[in-house]
Coordinates of N, CA and C in Angstrom, one line a residue:
M1 N 113.9 109.4 111.2 CA 113.1 108.4 110.5 C 113.7 108.2 109.1
Q2 N 114.1 109.3 108.4 CA 114.6 109.1 107.1 C 115.8 108.2 107.0
L3 N 116.7 108.3 108.0 CA 117.9 107.4 108.0 C 117.4 106.0 108.2
N4 N 116.4 105.7 109.1 CA 115.9 104.4 109.3 C 115.4 103.8 108.0
L5 N 114.6 104.6 107.3 CA 114.0 104.2 106.0 C 115.1 103.8 105.0
Q6 N 116.1 104.6 105.0 CA 117.2 104.4 104.0 C 118.0 103.1 104.4
L7 N 118.1 102.8 105.7 CA 118.8 101.6 106.1 C 117.9 100.4 105.8
I8 N 116.6 100.5 106.0 CA 115.7 99.4 105.6 C 115.7 99.1 104.1
G9 N 115.7 100.2 103.4 CA 115.7 100.1 101.9 C 116.9 99.5 101.3
S10 N 118.0 99.6 102.1 CA 119.3 99.2 101.6 C 119.7 97.8 101.8
L11 N 118.8 97.1 102.6 CA 119.1 95.7 102.9 C 119.1 94.8 101.6
T12 N 120.0 93.9 101.6 CA 120.2 93.1 100.4 C 119.0 92.2 100.1
D13 N 118.8 91.9 98.8 CA 117.8 91.1 98.3 C 116.4 91.5 98.8
R14 N 116.3 92.8 99.0 CA 115.0 93.4 99.5 C 114.4 92.6 100.7
A15 N 115.3 92.4 101.7 CA 114.9 91.6 102.8 C 113.6 92.2 103.5
I16 N 113.5 93.5 103.5 CA 112.2 94.1 104.0 C 111.7 95.0 102.8
S17 N 110.5 94.8 102.4 CA 109.9 95.6 101.4 C 108.8 96.5 101.8
Y18 N 108.2 96.2 103.0 CA 107.1 96.9 103.5 C 107.4 97.6 104.9
V19 N 106.8 98.8 105.0 CA 106.9 99.5 106.3 C 105.5 99.9 106.8
R20 N 105.2 99.3 107.9 CA 103.8 99.5 108.5 C 103.9 100.7 109.5
I21 N 103.1 101.7 109.2 CA 103.2 103.0 109.9 C 101.8 103.4 110.5
H22 N 101.8 103.7 111.8 CA 100.5 104.1 112.5 C 100.3 105.6 112.1
W23 N 99.0 106.0 112.2 CA 98.5 107.4 112.2 C 98.8 108.1 110.9
L24 N 98.9 107.4 109.8 CA 99.2 108.1 108.5 C 98.1 109.1 108.2
L25 N 96.9 108.9 108.5 CA 95.9 109.9 108.1 C 96.0 111.2 108.8
E26 N 96.8 111.3 109.9 CA 97.0 112.5 110.6 C 98.0 113.4 109.9
L27 N 98.6 112.9 108.8 CA 99.5 113.7 108.0 C 98.7 114.6 107.0
I28 N 97.4 114.3 106.9 CA 96.5 115.1 106.0 C 96.0 116.3 106.7
Q29 N 95.9 117.4 106.1 CA 95.4 118.6 106.6 C 94.0 118.9 106.0
V30 N 93.1 119.4 106.8 CA 91.7 119.7 106.4 C 91.5 121.2 106.6
S31 N 90.8 121.8 105.6 CA 90.3 123.2 105.7 C 88.9 123.2 105.1
Y32 N 88.2 124.3 105.3 CA 86.8 124.4 104.9 C 86.6 125.7 104.1
D33 N 85.9 125.6 103.0 CA 85.6 126.9 102.3 C 84.3 127.5 102.8
K34 N 83.8 128.6 102.2 CA 82.7 129.3 102.7 C 81.4 128.5 102.8
E35 N 81.3 127.5 101.9 CA 80.2 126.6 102.0 C 80.4 125.4 102.9
L36 N 81.5 125.4 103.7 CA 81.9 124.3 104.6 C 82.2 123.0 103.9
T37 N 82.6 123.1 102.6 CA 83.0 122.0 101.9 C 84.5 121.6 102.4
V38 N 84.7 120.3 102.6 CA 86.0 119.9 103.1 C 87.0 119.9 102.0
R39 N 88.2 120.5 102.3 CA 89.3 120.5 101.3 C 90.5 119.8 102.0
Y40 N 91.1 118.9 101.3 CA 92.2 118.1 101.8 C 93.6 118.6 101.3
D41 N 94.5 118.7 102.2 CA 95.9 119.0 101.8 C 96.8 117.8 102.1
F42 N 97.3 117.1 101.1 CA 98.0 115.9 101.2 C 99.5 116.1 101.3
A43 N 100.0 117.3 101.4 CA 101.4 117.6 101.2 C 102.3 116.8 102.1
Y44 N 102.0 116.7 103.4 CA 102.9 115.9 104.3 C 102.8 114.4 104.0
L45 N 101.7 113.9 103.7 CA 101.6 112.5 103.3 C 102.3 112.3 102.0
D46 N 102.2 113.2 101.1 CA 102.9 113.0 99.8 C 104.4 112.9 100.1
Q47 N 104.9 113.8 101.0 CA 106.4 113.7 101.3 C 106.8 112.4 101.8
L48 N 106.1 111.8 102.7 CA 106.4 110.5 103.3 C 106.4 109.4 102.2
L49 N 105.3 109.4 101.5 CA 105.1 108.3 100.5 C 106.1 108.5 99.3
D50 N 106.4 109.7 99.0 CA 107.4 110.0 98.0 C 108.8 109.4 98.4
R51 N 109.1 109.5 99.7 CA 110.3 109.0 100.2 C 110.3 107.5 100.2
L52 N 109.2 106.9 100.6 CA 109.2 105.4 100.5 C 109.3 104.9 99.0
Y53 N 108.7 105.6 98.1 CA 108.7 105.3 96.7 C 110.1 105.4 96.2
D54 N 110.8 106.5 96.5 CA 112.2 106.7 96.0 C 113.1 105.6 96.6
I55 N 112.9 105.2 97.8 CA 113.8 104.1 98.4 C 113.4 102.7 97.9
G56 N 112.2 102.6 97.4 CA 111.8 101.3 96.9 C 111.0 100.5 97.9
L57 N 110.4 101.2 98.9 CA 109.6 100.5 99.9 C 108.1 100.7 99.7
Y58 N 107.3 99.8 100.2 CA 105.9 99.9 100.0 C 105.3 100.1 101.4
P59 N 104.2 100.9 101.5 CA 103.6 101.1 102.8 C 102.6 100.0 103.2
G60 N 102.7 99.6 104.5 CA 101.6 98.9 105.1 C 100.6 100.1 105.5
F61 N 99.7 100.4 104.6 CA 98.9 101.7 104.8 C 97.8 101.5 105.7
E62 N 98.0 101.8 107.0 CA 96.9 101.7 108.0 C 96.0 102.9 107.8
L63 N 94.7 102.7 107.6 CA 93.7 103.7 107.4 C 93.3 104.1 108.8
M64 N 94.2 104.8 109.5 CA 94.1 105.1 110.9 C 94.4 106.5 111.2
G65 N 93.6 107.1 112.1 CA 93.8 108.5 112.4 C 92.8 109.4 111.8
I66 N 92.8 110.7 112.2 CA 91.9 111.7 111.7 C 92.7 112.8 111.1
P67 N 92.4 113.3 109.9 CA 93.1 114.4 109.3 C 93.1 115.6 110.3
Q68 N 94.2 116.3 110.3 CA 94.3 117.5 111.2 C 93.3 118.6 110.7
G69 N 92.6 119.1 111.7 CA 91.6 120.2 111.4 C 90.2 119.7 111.0
Y70 N 90.0 118.4 111.0 CA 88.7 117.8 110.7 C 87.8 118.1 111.9
A71 N 86.6 118.7 111.7 CA 85.8 119.3 112.8 C 84.9 118.3 113.5
N72 N 84.5 117.2 112.8 CA 83.5 116.3 113.3 C 84.2 115.3 114.3
Q73 N 83.7 115.2 115.5 CA 84.2 114.3 116.5 C 83.8 112.9 116.2
H74 N 82.8 112.7 115.4 CA 82.3 111.3 115.1 C 82.2 111.2 113.6
P75 N 83.3 110.8 112.9 CA 83.3 110.7 111.5 C 82.2 109.8 111.0
T76 N 81.6 110.1 109.9 CA 80.5 109.3 109.3 C 81.1 108.3 108.3
A77 N 80.2 107.3 108.0 CA 80.6 106.3 107.0 C 81.0 107.0 105.7
R78 N 80.2 108.0 105.3 CA 80.4 108.8 104.1 C 81.8 109.4 104.1
F79 N 82.2 110.0 105.3 CA 83.5 110.6 105.4 C 84.6 109.5 105.1
W80 N 84.5 108.4 105.7 CA 85.6 107.4 105.6 C 85.6 106.9 104.1
E81 N 84.5 106.6 103.5 CA 84.4 106.1 102.2 C 85.1 107.1 101.2
D82 N 84.7 108.4 101.4 CA 85.2 109.4 100.5 C 86.7 109.6 100.6
L83 N 87.1 109.7 101.9 CA 88.6 109.9 102.2 C 89.4 108.8 101.6
V84 N 89.0 107.5 101.8 CA 89.8 106.4 101.3 C 89.8 106.4 99.8
S85 N 88.7 106.7 99.2 CA 88.6 106.7 97.7 C 89.6 107.8 97.2
R86 N 89.6 109.0 97.8 CA 90.4 110.1 97.4 C 91.9 109.7 97.5
I87 N 92.3 109.1 98.6 CA 93.6 108.7 98.9 C 94.1 107.7 97.8
V88 N 93.3 106.7 97.5 CA 93.8 105.7 96.5 C 93.9 106.3 95.1
Q89 N 92.9 107.0 94.8 CA 92.9 107.7 93.4 C 94.1 108.6 93.3
R90 N 94.4 109.3 94.3 CA 95.5 110.3 94.3 C 96.8 109.6 94.0
Y91 N 97.0 108.5 94.7 CA 98.3 107.8 94.6 C 98.4 106.9 93.4
V92 N 97.3 106.4 92.9 CA 97.4 105.7 91.6 C 97.8 106.7 90.5
V93 N 97.4 107.9 90.5 CA 97.8 108.9 89.6 C 99.3 109.3 89.8
R94 N 99.7 109.3 91.1 CA 101.0 109.8 91.4 C 102.1 108.7 91.1
Y95 N 101.8 107.5 91.5 CA 102.8 106.4 91.4 C 102.5 105.3 90.3
G96 N 101.3 105.3 89.9 CA 100.9 104.3 88.9 C 100.1 103.1 89.6
L97 N 99.2 102.5 88.9 CA 98.4 101.4 89.4 C 99.3 100.2 89.9
Q98 N 100.3 99.9 89.1 CA 101.2 98.8 89.4 C 101.8 98.9 90.8
T99 N 102.2 100.1 91.2 CA 102.8 100.4 92.5 C 101.8 100.3 93.6
V100 N 100.7 101.0 93.4 CA 99.7 101.1 94.5 C 99.0 99.8 94.7
A101 N 98.9 99.0 93.7 CA 98.3 97.6 93.8 C 99.1 96.8 94.7
R102 N 100.3 97.1 95.0 CA 101.2 96.3 95.9 C 101.1 96.8 97.4
W103 N 100.5 97.9 97.6 CA 100.3 98.4 98.9 C 99.4 97.5 99.7
R104 N 99.7 97.5 101.0 CA 98.8 96.7 101.9 C 98.0 97.6 102.8
F105 N 96.7 97.7 102.4 CA 95.8 98.6 103.1 C 95.3 97.8 104.3
E106 N 95.2 98.5 105.4 CA 94.8 97.8 106.7 C 93.9 98.8 107.5
S107 N 93.0 98.2 108.3 CA 92.2 99.0 109.2 C 93.0 99.4 110.4
W108 N 92.3 100.1 111.2 CA 92.9 100.7 112.5 C 93.6 99.7 113.3
N109 N 94.8 100.1 113.7 CA 95.6 99.2 114.5 C 95.1 99.0 115.9
E110 N 95.0 97.7 116.4 CA 94.6 97.3 117.7 C 93.5 98.3 118.2
P111 N 92.3 98.2 117.6 CA 91.3 99.2 117.9 C 90.7 99.0 119.3
D112 N 90.9 97.9 119.9 CA 90.3 97.7 121.3 C 91.1 98.4 122.4
L113 N 92.4 98.8 122.1 CA 93.2 99.4 123.1 C 92.9 100.9 123.2
R114 N 92.8 101.4 124.4 CA 92.5 102.8 124.6 C 93.6 103.7 124.0
T115 N 94.8 103.2 124.0 CA 95.9 104.0 123.4 C 95.6 104.4 122.0
Y116 N 95.0 103.4 121.3 CA 94.8 103.6 119.8 C 93.3 104.1 119.5
N117 N 92.4 103.6 120.3 CA 91.0 103.9 120.0 C 90.6 105.4 120.5
V118 N 91.2 106.3 119.8 CA 91.1 107.7 120.2 C 89.7 108.2 119.8
L119 N 89.0 107.5 118.9 CA 87.6 108.0 118.6 C 86.6 107.3 119.4
N120 N 87.0 106.5 120.4 CA 86.1 105.8 121.2 C 85.0 105.0 120.4
F121 N 85.5 104.2 119.5 CA 84.7 103.4 118.7 C 83.8 102.5 119.6
T122 N 82.5 102.5 119.4 CA 81.7 101.4 119.8 C 81.7 100.3 118.8
V123 N 81.1 99.1 119.1 CA 81.1 98.0 118.1 C 80.4 98.5 116.9
S124 N 79.3 99.2 117.0 CA 78.6 99.6 115.8 C 79.4 100.6 115.0
D125 N 80.0 101.6 115.7 CA 80.9 102.6 115.1 C 82.0 101.9 114.3
Y126 N 82.6 100.9 114.9 CA 83.8 100.2 114.3 C 83.3 99.4 113.1
L127 N 82.2 98.7 113.2 CA 81.8 98.0 112.0 C 81.4 98.9 110.9
E128 N 80.8 100.0 111.2 CA 80.5 101.0 110.2 C 81.8 101.5 109.5
Y129 N 82.8 101.8 110.3 CA 84.1 102.2 109.8 C 84.7 101.2 108.8
I130 N 84.8 100.0 109.2 CA 85.5 99.0 108.4 C 84.8 98.7 107.1
L131 N 83.4 98.8 107.2 CA 82.7 98.6 105.9 C 82.8 99.8 105.0
A132 N 82.9 101.0 105.6 CA 83.1 102.2 104.8 C 84.4 102.3 104.1
I133 N 85.5 101.9 104.8 CA 86.8 102.0 104.2 C 86.9 100.9 103.0
R134 N 86.2 99.8 103.3 CA 86.1 98.8 102.2 C 85.3 99.4 101.0
A135 N 84.3 100.1 101.3 CA 83.5 100.7 100.2 C 84.4 101.8 99.4
G136 N 85.2 102.5 100.2 CA 86.1 103.4 99.5 C 87.1 102.8 98.5
L137 N 87.6 101.6 99.0 CA 88.5 100.9 98.1 C 87.8 100.3 96.9
D138 N 86.6 99.8 97.2 CA 85.8 99.2 96.1 C 85.4 100.3 95.1
H139 N 85.2 101.5 95.5 CA 84.8 102.6 94.6 C 85.9 102.8 93.5
V140 N 87.2 102.7 94.0 CA 88.3 102.8 93.0 C 88.4 101.6 92.1
R141 N 88.1 100.4 92.7 CA 88.1 99.2 91.9 C 87.2 99.3 90.8
N142 N 86.0 100.0 91.0 CA 84.9 100.0 90.0 C 85.0 101.1 89.1
L143 N 86.0 102.0 89.2 CA 86.1 103.1 88.2 C 86.3 102.6 86.8
P144 N 85.8 103.3 85.8 CA 86.0 102.8 84.4 C 87.5 102.6 84.0
E145 N 88.4 103.4 84.5 CA 89.8 103.3 84.1 C 90.5 102.2 84.8
T146 N 89.9 101.5 85.8 CA 90.6 100.4 86.4 C 90.4 99.2 85.6
P147 N 91.5 98.5 85.2 CA 91.4 97.3 84.3 C 90.5 96.3 84.9
R148 N 89.5 95.8 84.1 CA 88.5 94.9 84.5 C 89.1 93.5 84.9
E149 N 90.2 93.1 84.2 CA 90.7 91.8 84.4 C 91.4 91.6 85.7
S150 N 91.8 92.8 86.4 CA 92.4 92.7 87.6 C 91.7 93.4 88.8
A151 N 90.5 93.9 88.5 CA 89.9 94.8 89.5 C 89.5 94.0 90.7
S152 N 89.1 92.8 90.6 CA 88.7 92.1 91.8 C 89.8 91.8 92.8
T153 N 91.0 91.8 92.3 CA 92.2 91.5 93.2 C 92.9 92.8 93.7
L154 N 92.5 94.0 93.2 CA 93.2 95.2 93.6 C 92.7 95.7 95.0
F155 N 93.6 96.5 95.6 CA 93.2 97.2 96.8 C 92.6 96.3 97.9
Q156 N 93.3 95.2 98.2 CA 92.7 94.4 99.2 C 92.9 95.0 100.6
L157 N 92.1 94.6 101.5 CA 92.1 95.2 102.8 C 92.4 94.1 103.9
Q158 N 93.2 94.4 104.8 CA 93.6 93.6 105.9 C 93.0 94.2 107.2
G159 N 92.8 93.3 108.2 CA 92.3 93.8 109.5 C 91.8 92.6 110.3
P160 N 91.4 92.8 111.5 CA 91.3 94.0 112.3 C 92.6 94.4 113.0
A161 N 93.7 93.7 112.8 CA 94.9 94.0 113.5 C 94.8 94.0 115.0
G162 N 94.1 93.0 115.5 CA 93.8 93.0 116.9 C 94.6 92.0 117.7
L163 N 94.5 92.2 119.0 CA 95.2 91.3 120.0 C 94.3 90.0 120.2
F164 N 93.0 90.1 120.0 CA 92.1 89.0 120.2 C 92.3 88.4 121.6
K165 N 92.2 89.2 122.6 CA 92.2 88.7 124.0 C 90.7 88.4 124.3
S166 N 90.3 88.6 125.5 CA 88.9 88.2 125.9 C 87.9 89.0 125.1
E167 N 86.8 88.4 124.7 CA 85.8 89.1 123.9 C 85.2 90.3 124.7
T168 N 85.2 90.2 126.1 CA 84.7 91.2 126.9 C 85.5 92.5 126.8
N169 N 86.9 92.3 126.8 CA 87.8 93.4 126.8 C 88.2 93.9 125.4
H170 N 88.0 93.0 124.4 CA 88.4 93.3 123.0 C 87.2 93.0 122.1
P171 N 86.1 93.7 122.3 CA 84.9 93.4 121.5 C 85.0 93.7 120.0
L172 N 85.8 94.7 119.7 CA 85.8 95.2 118.3 C 86.4 94.2 117.3
C173 N 87.6 93.6 117.6 CA 88.2 92.7 116.7 C 87.3 91.4 116.6
W174 N 86.7 91.0 117.7 CA 85.9 89.8 117.7 C 84.6 90.1 116.9
A175 N 84.1 91.3 117.0 CA 82.9 91.7 116.2 C 83.2 91.6 114.7
A176 N 84.4 92.0 114.3 CA 84.8 92.0 112.9 C 84.8 90.6 112.4
V177 N 85.3 89.7 113.2 CA 85.4 88.3 112.7 C 84.0 87.7 112.6
K178 N 83.1 88.1 113.6 CA 81.7 87.6 113.5 C 81.1 88.1 112.2
L179 N 81.3 89.4 111.9 CA 80.8 89.9 110.6 C 81.3 89.1 109.4
C180 N 82.6 88.8 109.4 CA 83.1 88.0 108.3 C 82.6 86.6 108.3
N181 N 82.3 86.0 109.4 CA 81.7 84.7 109.4 C 80.3 84.7 108.8
G182 N 79.6 85.9 108.9 CA 78.3 86.0 108.4 C 78.3 86.2 106.9
G183 N 79.4 86.5 106.3 CA 79.5 86.7 104.9 C 79.8 88.1 104.4
D184 N 79.4 89.1 105.2 CA 79.6 90.5 104.8 C 81.0 91.0 105.3
C185 N 82.0 90.4 104.7 CA 83.4 90.7 105.2 C 84.1 91.7 104.4
P186 N 84.6 92.8 105.1 CA 85.4 93.8 104.3 C 86.9 93.4 104.1
F187 N 87.3 92.3 104.8 CA 88.7 91.9 104.7 C 89.0 90.7 103.8
E188 N 90.1 90.8 103.1 CA 90.6 89.6 102.4 C 91.5 88.8 103.3
T189 N 92.2 89.5 104.3 CA 93.1 88.8 105.2 C 92.8 89.3 106.6
I190 N 92.6 88.3 107.5 CA 92.4 88.6 108.9 C 93.8 88.8 109.6
T191 N 94.1 89.9 110.1 CA 95.4 90.1 110.8 C 95.2 90.1 112.3
F192 N 96.2 89.6 113.0 CA 96.2 89.6 114.4 C 97.6 89.7 115.0
H193 N 97.7 89.9 116.3 CA 99.0 90.2 116.9 C 99.2 89.2 118.0
R194 N 100.2 88.3 117.7 CA 100.6 87.3 118.7 C 102.2 87.4 118.8
K195 N 102.7 88.0 119.9 CA 104.1 88.4 119.9 C 104.9 87.6 120.9
G196 N 104.3 86.9 121.8 CA 105.1 86.1 122.8 C 105.8 87.0 123.8
S197 N 106.7 86.4 124.6 CA 107.4 87.2 125.6 C 108.7 87.7 125.0
G198 N 109.1 87.3 123.8 CA 110.4 87.7 123.2 C 111.5 86.7 123.4
R199 N 111.2 85.7 124.2 CA 112.3 84.7 124.5 C 112.3 83.5 123.5
W200 N 111.1 83.0 123.1 CA 111.0 81.8 122.3 C 110.1 82.0 121.2
A201 N 110.5 81.6 120.0 CA 109.6 81.7 118.8 C 108.5 80.7 119.0
S202 N 108.7 79.6 119.7 CA 107.7 78.6 119.9 C 106.4 79.2 120.6
E203 N 106.7 80.2 121.4 CA 105.5 80.9 122.1 C 104.6 81.5 121.1
V204 N 105.2 82.2 120.1 CA 104.4 82.8 119.0 C 103.6 81.7 118.2
L205 N 104.3 80.7 117.9 CA 103.7 79.6 117.1 C 102.6 79.0 117.8
S206 N 102.8 78.6 119.1 CA 101.7 77.9 119.8 C 100.5 78.8 120.1
S207 N 100.8 80.1 120.4 CA 99.6 81.0 120.7 C 98.9 81.3 119.4
T208 N 99.6 81.4 118.2 CA 98.9 81.6 117.0 C 98.1 80.4 116.6
Q209 N 98.6 79.2 116.8 CA 97.8 78.0 116.5 C 96.6 77.9 117.4
Q210 N 96.7 78.3 118.7 CA 95.6 78.3 119.6 C 94.5 79.2 119.1
L211 N 94.9 80.4 118.7 CA 94.0 81.4 118.3 C 93.2 81.0 117.0
L212 N 94.0 80.4 116.0 CA 93.4 80.0 114.8 C 92.4 78.8 115.0
E213 N 92.7 77.9 115.9 CA 91.8 76.8 116.2 C 90.5 77.3 116.8
D214 N 90.7 78.3 117.7 CA 89.5 79.0 118.3 C 88.6 79.6 117.3
L215 N 89.3 80.4 116.4 CA 88.5 81.1 115.3 C 87.8 80.1 114.4
F216 N 88.5 79.1 114.0 CA 87.9 78.2 113.0 C 86.8 77.3 113.7
T217 N 86.9 77.1 115.0 CA 85.8 76.4 115.7 C 84.6 77.2 115.8
R218 N 84.8 78.5 116.2 CA 83.6 79.4 116.5 C 83.1 80.0 115.2
F219 N 84.0 80.3 114.3 CA 83.6 81.0 113.0 C 84.1 80.2 111.8
P220 N 83.5 79.1 111.5 CA 84.1 78.2 110.4 C 84.1 78.8 109.1
N221 N 83.3 79.8 108.8 CA 83.3 80.4 107.4 C 84.5 81.3 107.2
V222 N 85.2 81.7 108.2 CA 86.4 82.5 107.9 C 87.6 81.7 107.4
R223 N 87.5 80.4 107.3 CA 88.6 79.6 106.8 C 89.0 80.0 105.4
R224 N 88.0 80.6 104.6 CA 88.3 81.0 103.2 C 89.2 82.2 103.1
L225 N 89.4 82.9 104.2 CA 90.2 84.1 104.2 C 91.7 83.8 104.4
G226 N 92.5 84.8 104.1 CA 93.9 84.7 104.5 C 94.1 85.1 106.0
F227 N 95.2 84.7 106.6 CA 95.5 85.1 108.0 C 96.9 85.5 108.1
A228 N 97.2 86.5 108.9 CA 98.6 87.0 109.1 C 98.8 87.4 110.5
N229 N 99.9 87.0 111.1 CA 100.3 87.5 112.4 C 101.3 88.6 112.1
E230 N 101.0 89.8 112.6 CA 101.9 90.9 112.3 C 102.8 91.1 113.5

């Protein structure tokens, strides 16, 4: 992986600046003291992010996975909010606000797929999760040391990084868009995956256009958000 990162970072004119990586939170280790207070060890995550920083790359930081050793099979909203807040504060201190402000924070990748939905999110679980990670980012935005003039634009969140197939089979990403249409939206940018067959770029363009038309017809209030096909 290190060689791949070096090759990406060496491309001329910074042709690629971001690397989007699954399961980053699983690089964090958890232990408990006698009072069962959670203690986090970020050493492995530090190593990876230090490497990206040294090469001049930014993470597409998916808030995905469960720290190793975490005992609760059903993480609470408080857990997500606290963990995200700790992560952002740690790396603002480590790399500086100017660097971390350029990171792209994103929710769980393709949460409707069994391959990725290892926590067996229900719709209510998932909505609680995305609102909690938003709250964790907002907590750092609102700290006294965060510059007031830029606070509202810092630590933006992308999601739901979904395939947006049938609502029956992919209820989580559709539920997130419904939430955003109602106004209580944790995302600044709606992300989706339209990849085509690999033969023609026109397939990606046409399927993206079709999805956006469907979204804007059914959920007109989301037009104010950004959109990105990853």
